[in-house]
Short mmCIF file of N, CA and C in Angstrom, two decimals:
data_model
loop_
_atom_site.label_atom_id
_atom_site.label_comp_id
_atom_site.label_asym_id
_atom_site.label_seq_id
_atom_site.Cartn_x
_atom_site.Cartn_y
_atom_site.Cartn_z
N UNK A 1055 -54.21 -21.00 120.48
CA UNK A 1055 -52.78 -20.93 120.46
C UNK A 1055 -52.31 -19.99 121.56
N UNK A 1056 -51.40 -20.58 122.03
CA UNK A 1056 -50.65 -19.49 122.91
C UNK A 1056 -49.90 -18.15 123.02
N UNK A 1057 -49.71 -17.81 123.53
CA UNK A 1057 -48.74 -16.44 123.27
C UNK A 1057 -47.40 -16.40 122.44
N UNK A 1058 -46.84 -18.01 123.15
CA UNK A 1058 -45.64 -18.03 123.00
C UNK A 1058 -45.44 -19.08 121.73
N UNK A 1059 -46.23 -19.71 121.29
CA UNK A 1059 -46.24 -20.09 119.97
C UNK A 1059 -46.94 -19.41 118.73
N UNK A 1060 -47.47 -18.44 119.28
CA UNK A 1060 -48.05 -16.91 118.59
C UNK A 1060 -46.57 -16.27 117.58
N UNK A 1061 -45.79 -16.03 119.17
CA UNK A 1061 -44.26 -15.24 119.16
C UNK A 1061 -43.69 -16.31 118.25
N UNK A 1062 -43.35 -17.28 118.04
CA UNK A 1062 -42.28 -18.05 117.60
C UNK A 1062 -42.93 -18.16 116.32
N UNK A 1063 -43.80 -18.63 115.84
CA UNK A 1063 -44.63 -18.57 114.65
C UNK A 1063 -44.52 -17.06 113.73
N UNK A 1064 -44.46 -16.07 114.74
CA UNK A 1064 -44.48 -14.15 114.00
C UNK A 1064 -43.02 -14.09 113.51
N UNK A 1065 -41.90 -14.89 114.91
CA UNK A 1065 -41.07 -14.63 114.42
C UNK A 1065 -40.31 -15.65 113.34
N UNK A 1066 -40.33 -16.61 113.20
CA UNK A 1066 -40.10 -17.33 111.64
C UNK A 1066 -40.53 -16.81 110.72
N UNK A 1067 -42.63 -15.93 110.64
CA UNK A 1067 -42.82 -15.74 109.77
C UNK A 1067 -41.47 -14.53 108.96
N UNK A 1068 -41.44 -14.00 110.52
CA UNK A 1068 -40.24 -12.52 110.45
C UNK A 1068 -39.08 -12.69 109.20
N UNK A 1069 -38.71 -14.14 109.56
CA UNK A 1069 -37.16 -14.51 109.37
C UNK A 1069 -37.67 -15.42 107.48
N UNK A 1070 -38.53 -15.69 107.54
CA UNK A 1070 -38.58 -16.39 105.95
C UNK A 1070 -38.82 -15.41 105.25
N UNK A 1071 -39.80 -14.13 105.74
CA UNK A 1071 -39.92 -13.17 104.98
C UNK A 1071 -38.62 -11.90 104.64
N UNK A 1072 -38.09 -12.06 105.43
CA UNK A 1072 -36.25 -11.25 105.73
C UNK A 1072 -36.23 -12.05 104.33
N UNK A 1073 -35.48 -13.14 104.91
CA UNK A 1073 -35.31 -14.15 103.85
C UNK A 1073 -35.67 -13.68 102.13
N UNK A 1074 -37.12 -14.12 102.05
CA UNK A 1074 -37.47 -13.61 100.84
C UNK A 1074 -37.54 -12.63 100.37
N UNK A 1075 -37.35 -11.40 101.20
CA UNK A 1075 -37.08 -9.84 100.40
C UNK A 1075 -35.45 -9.88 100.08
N UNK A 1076 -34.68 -10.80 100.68
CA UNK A 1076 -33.20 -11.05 100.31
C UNK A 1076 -33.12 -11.44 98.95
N UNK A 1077 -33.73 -12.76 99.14
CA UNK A 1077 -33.67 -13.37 97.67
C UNK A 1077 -34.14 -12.62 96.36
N UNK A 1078 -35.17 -11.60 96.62
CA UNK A 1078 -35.80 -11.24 95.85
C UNK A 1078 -35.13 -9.92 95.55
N UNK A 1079 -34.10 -9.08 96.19
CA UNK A 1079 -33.77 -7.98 96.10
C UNK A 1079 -32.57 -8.69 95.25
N UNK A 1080 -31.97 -10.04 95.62
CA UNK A 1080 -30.59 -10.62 95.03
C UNK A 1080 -31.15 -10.84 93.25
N UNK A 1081 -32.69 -11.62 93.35
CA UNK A 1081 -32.91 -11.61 91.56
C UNK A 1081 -32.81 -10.56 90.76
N UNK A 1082 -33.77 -9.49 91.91
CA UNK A 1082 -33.77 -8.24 91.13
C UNK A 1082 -32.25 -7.77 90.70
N UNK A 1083 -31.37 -7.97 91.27
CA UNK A 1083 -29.81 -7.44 90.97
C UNK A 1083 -29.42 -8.48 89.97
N UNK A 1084 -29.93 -9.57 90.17
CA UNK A 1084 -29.21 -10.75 88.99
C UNK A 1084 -29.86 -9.59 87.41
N UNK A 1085 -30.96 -10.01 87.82
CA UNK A 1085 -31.96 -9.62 86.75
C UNK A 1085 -31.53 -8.26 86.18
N UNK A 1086 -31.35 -7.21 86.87
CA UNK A 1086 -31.13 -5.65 86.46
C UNK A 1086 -29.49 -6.13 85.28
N UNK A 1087 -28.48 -6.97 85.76
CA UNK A 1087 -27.35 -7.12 85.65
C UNK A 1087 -27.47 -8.16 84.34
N UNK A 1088 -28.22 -8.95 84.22
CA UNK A 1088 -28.24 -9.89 83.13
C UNK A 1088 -28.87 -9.22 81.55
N UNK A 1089 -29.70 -7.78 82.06
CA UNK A 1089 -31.00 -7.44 81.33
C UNK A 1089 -29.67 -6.10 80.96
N UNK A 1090 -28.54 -5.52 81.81
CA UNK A 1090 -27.36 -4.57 81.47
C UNK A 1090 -26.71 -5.32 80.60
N UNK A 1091 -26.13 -6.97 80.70
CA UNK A 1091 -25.47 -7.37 79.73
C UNK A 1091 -26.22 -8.11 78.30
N UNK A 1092 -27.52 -8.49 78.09
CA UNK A 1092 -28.02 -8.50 77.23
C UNK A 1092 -28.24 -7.56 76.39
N UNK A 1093 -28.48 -6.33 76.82
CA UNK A 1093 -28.50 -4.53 76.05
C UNK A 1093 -26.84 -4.38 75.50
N UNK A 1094 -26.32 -4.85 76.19
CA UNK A 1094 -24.38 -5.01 76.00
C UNK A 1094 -24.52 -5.54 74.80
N UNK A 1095 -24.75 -6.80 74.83
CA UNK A 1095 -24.51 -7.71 73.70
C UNK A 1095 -25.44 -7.50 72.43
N UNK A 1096 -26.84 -7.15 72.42
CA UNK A 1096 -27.90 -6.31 71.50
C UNK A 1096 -26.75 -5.00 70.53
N UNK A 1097 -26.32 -4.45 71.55
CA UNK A 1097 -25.36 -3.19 70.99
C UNK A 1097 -24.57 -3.83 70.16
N UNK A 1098 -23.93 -4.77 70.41
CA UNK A 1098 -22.53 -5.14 69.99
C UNK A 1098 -22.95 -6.09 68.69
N UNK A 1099 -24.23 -7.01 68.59
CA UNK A 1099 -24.57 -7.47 67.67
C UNK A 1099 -25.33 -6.22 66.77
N UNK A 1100 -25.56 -5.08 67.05
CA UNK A 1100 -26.08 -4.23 65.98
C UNK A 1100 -24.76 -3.56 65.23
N UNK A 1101 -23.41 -3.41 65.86
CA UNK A 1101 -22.50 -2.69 65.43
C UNK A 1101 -21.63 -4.12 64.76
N UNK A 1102 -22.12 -5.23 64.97
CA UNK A 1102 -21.50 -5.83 63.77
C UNK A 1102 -22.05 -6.31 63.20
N UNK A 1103 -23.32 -6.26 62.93
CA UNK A 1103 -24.20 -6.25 61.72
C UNK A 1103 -23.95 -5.10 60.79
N UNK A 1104 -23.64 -4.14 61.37
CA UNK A 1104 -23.71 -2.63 60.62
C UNK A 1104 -22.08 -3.21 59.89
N UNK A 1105 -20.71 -3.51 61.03
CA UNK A 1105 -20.02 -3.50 59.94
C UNK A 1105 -19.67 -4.59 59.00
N UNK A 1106 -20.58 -5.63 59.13
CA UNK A 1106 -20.98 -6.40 58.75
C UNK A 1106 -21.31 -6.00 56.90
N UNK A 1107 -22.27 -5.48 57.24
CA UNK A 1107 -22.92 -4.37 56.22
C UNK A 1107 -21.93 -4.01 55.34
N UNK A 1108 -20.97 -2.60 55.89
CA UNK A 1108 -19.79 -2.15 55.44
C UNK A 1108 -19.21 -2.99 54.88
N UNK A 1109 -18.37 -3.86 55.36
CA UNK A 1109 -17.57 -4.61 54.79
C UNK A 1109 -18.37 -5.46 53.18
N UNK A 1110 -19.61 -5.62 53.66
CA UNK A 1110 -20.16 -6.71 52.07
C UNK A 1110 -20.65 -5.25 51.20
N UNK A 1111 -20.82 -3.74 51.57
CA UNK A 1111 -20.99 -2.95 50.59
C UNK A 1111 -19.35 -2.67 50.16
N UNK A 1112 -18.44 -2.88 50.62
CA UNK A 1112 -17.15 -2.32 50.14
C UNK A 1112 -16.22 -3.94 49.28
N UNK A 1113 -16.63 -5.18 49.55
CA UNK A 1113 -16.46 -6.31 48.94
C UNK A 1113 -17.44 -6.28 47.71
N UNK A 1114 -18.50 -5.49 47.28
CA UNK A 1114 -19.20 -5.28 46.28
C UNK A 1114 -18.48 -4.48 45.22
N UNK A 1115 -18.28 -2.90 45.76
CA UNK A 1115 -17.35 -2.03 45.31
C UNK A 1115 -15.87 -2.40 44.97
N UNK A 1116 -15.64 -3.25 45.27
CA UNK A 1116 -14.35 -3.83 45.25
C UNK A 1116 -14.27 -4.73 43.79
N UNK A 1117 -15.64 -5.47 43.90
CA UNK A 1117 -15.78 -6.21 43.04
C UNK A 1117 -16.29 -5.66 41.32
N UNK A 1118 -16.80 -4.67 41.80
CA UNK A 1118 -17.20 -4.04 40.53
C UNK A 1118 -15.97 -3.41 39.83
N UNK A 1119 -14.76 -2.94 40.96
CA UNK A 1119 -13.98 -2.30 40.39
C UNK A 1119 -12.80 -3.36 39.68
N UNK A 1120 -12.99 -4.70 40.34
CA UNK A 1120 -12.07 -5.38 39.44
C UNK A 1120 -12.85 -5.72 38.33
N UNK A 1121 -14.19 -5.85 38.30
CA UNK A 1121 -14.73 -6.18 36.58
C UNK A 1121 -14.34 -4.82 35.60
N UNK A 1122 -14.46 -3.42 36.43
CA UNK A 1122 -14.34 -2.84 35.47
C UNK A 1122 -12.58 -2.16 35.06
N UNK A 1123 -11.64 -2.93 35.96
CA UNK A 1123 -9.94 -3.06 35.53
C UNK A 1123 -9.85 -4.11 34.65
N UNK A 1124 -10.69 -5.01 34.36
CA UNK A 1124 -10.50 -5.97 34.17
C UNK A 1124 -11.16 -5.95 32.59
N UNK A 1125 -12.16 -5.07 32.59
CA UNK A 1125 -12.80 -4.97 31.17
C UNK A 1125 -11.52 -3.72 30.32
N UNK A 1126 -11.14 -3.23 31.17
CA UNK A 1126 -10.19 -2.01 30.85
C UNK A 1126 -8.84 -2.73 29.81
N UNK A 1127 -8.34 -3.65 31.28
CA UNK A 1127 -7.45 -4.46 30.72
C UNK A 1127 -7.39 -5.05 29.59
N UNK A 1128 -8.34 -5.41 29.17
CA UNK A 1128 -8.71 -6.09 27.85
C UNK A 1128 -8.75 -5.13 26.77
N UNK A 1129 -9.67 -4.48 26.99
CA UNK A 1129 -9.52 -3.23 26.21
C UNK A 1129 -8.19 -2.49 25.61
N UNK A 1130 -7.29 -2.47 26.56
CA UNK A 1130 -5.98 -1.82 26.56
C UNK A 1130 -5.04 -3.08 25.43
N UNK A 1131 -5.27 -4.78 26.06
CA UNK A 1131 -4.62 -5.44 25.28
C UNK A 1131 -5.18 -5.16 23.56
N UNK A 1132 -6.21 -5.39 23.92
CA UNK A 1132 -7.11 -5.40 22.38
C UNK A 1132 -6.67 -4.61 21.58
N UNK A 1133 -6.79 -3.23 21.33
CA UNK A 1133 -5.83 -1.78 21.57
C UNK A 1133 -4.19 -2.56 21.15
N UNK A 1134 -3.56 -2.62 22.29
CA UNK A 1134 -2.16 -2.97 21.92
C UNK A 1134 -2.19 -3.69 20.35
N UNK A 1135 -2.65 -5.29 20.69
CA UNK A 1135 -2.97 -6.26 19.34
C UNK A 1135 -3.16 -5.72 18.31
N UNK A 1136 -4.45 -5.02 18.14
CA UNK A 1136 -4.74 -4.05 17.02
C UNK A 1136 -3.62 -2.92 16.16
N UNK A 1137 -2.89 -2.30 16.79
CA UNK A 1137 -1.37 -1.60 17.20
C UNK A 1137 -0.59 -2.25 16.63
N UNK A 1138 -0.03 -3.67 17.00
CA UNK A 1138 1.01 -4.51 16.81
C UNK A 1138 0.45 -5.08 15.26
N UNK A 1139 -0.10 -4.98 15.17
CA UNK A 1139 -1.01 -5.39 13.76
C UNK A 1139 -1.14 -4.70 12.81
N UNK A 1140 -1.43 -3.41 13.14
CA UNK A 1140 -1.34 -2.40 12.05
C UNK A 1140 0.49 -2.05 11.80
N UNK A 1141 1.06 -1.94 12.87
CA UNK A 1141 2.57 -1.53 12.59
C UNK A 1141 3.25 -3.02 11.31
N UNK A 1142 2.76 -4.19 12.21
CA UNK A 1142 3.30 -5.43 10.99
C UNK A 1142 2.48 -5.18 9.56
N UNK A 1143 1.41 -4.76 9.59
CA UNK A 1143 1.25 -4.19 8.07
C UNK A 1143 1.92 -3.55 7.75
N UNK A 1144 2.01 -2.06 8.14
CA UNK A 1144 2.57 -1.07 7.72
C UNK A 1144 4.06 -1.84 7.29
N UNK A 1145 5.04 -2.43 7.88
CA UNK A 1145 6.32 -2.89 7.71
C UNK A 1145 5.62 -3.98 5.98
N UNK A 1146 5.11 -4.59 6.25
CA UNK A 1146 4.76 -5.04 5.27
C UNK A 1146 4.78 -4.44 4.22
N UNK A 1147 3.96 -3.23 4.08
CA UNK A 1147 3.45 -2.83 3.21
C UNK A 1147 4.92 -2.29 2.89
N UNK A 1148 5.80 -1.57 3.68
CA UNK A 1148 7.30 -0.81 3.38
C UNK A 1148 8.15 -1.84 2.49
N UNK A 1149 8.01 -3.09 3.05
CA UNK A 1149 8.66 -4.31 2.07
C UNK A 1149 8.48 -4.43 0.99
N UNK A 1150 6.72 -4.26 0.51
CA UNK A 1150 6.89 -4.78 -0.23
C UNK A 1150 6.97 -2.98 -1.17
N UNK A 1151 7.08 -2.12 -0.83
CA UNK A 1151 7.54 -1.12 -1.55
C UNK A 1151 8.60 -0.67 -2.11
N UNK A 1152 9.38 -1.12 -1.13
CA UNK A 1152 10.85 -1.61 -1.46
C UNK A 1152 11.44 -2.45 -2.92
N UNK A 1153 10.29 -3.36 -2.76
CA UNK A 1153 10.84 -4.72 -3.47
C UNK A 1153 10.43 -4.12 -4.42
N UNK A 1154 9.25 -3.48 -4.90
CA UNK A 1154 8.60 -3.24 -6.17
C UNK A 1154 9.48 -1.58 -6.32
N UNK A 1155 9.99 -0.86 -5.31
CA UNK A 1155 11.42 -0.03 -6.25
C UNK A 1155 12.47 -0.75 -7.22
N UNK A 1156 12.74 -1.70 -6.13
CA UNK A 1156 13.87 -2.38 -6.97
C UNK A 1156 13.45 -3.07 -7.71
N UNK A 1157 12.01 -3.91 -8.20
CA UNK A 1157 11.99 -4.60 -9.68
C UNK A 1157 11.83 -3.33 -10.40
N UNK A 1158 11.10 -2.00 -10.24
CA UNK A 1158 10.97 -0.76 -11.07
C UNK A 1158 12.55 -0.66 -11.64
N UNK A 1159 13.28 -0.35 -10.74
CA UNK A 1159 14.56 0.23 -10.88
C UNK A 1159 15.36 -0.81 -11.97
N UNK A 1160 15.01 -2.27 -11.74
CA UNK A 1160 15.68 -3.03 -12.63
C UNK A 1160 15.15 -2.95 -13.95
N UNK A 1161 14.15 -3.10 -14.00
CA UNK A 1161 12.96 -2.70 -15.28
C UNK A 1161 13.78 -1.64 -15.96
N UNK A 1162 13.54 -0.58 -14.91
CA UNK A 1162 14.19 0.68 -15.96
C UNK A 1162 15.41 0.18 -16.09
N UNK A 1163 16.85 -0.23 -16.00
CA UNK A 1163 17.88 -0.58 -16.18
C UNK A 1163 17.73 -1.31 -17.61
N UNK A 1164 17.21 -2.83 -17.50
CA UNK A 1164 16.84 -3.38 -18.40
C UNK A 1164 16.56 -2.39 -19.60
N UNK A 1165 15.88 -1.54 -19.84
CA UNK A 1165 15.07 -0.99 -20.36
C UNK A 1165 16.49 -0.07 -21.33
N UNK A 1166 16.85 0.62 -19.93
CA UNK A 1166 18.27 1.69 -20.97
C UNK A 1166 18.98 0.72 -21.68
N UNK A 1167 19.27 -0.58 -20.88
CA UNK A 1167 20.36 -1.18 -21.44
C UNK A 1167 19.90 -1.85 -23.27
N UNK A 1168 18.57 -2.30 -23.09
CA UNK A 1168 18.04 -2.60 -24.48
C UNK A 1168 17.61 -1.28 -25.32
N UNK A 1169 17.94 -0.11 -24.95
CA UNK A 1169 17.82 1.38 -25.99
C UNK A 1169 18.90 1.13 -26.07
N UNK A 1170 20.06 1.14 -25.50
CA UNK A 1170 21.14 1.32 -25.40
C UNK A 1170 21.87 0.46 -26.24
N UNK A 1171 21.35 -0.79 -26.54
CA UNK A 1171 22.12 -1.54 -27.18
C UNK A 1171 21.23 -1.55 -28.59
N UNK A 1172 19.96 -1.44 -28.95
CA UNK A 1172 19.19 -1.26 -30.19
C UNK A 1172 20.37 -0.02 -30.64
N UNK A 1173 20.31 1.32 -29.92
CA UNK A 1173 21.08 2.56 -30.63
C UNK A 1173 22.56 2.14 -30.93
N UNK A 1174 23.13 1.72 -30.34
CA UNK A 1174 24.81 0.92 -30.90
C UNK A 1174 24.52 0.02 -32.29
N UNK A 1175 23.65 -0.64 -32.13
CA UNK A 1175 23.49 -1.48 -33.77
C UNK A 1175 22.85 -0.93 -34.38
N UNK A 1176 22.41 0.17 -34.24
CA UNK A 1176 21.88 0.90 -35.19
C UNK A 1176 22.74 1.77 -35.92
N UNK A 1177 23.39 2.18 -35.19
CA UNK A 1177 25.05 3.38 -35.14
C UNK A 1177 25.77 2.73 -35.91
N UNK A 1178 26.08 1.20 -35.83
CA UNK A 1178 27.42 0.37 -36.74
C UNK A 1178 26.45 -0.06 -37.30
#
């Protein structure tokens, strides 16, 4: 080979190899930049997994607290019912205390009025 196809041959090799430390310095930057936004997105899927997390431990807590308003609630009606139940006795029971004054009270009436009238025919 000649000198001058020596030279032209060194220098292409020159220019593909330029070349490929280009390309290769350009992946490395793709690469550094793709491997920055994958660590981006890793982060961002761990912080919403976490509140991810949060949110289904506080939809738990949430939930326990309406079973236990909810057992309360009942409780409280149950309570009331029981309440409203004993007071309609009690009225009951005042009725019928009432009623059994006044057959007493008539009883005794009855009662003077037949002394009362035995002692007059006894008198004439």
């Amino acid at each position: 080979m000649d000198n001058w196809t020596t030279r032209i041959i060194s220098e292409k090799f020159k220019e593909d190899f330029a070349k490929c430390e280009t390309t290769i310095s350009s992946l490395r930057t793709e690469m550094f930049n793709h491997e920055k936004k994958l660590g981006e997105k890793e982060s961002e899927i761990s912080k919403l997994k976490m509140e991810l997390i949060k949110q289904k431990n506080i939809k738990d807590k949430t939930g326990r607290l309406v079973k236990s308003l909810r057992r309360e609630k009942n409780e409280i009606l149950s309570d009331h019912t029981s309440l409203n139940l004993k007071k309609m006795l009690l009225r009951m029971n005042c009725f019928i205390q009432e009623q059994n004054m006044k057959i007493s009270k008539e009883k005794l009436n009855r009662f003077k009025l037949t002394i009362y009238v035995c002692h007059r025919s006894m008198n004439n």
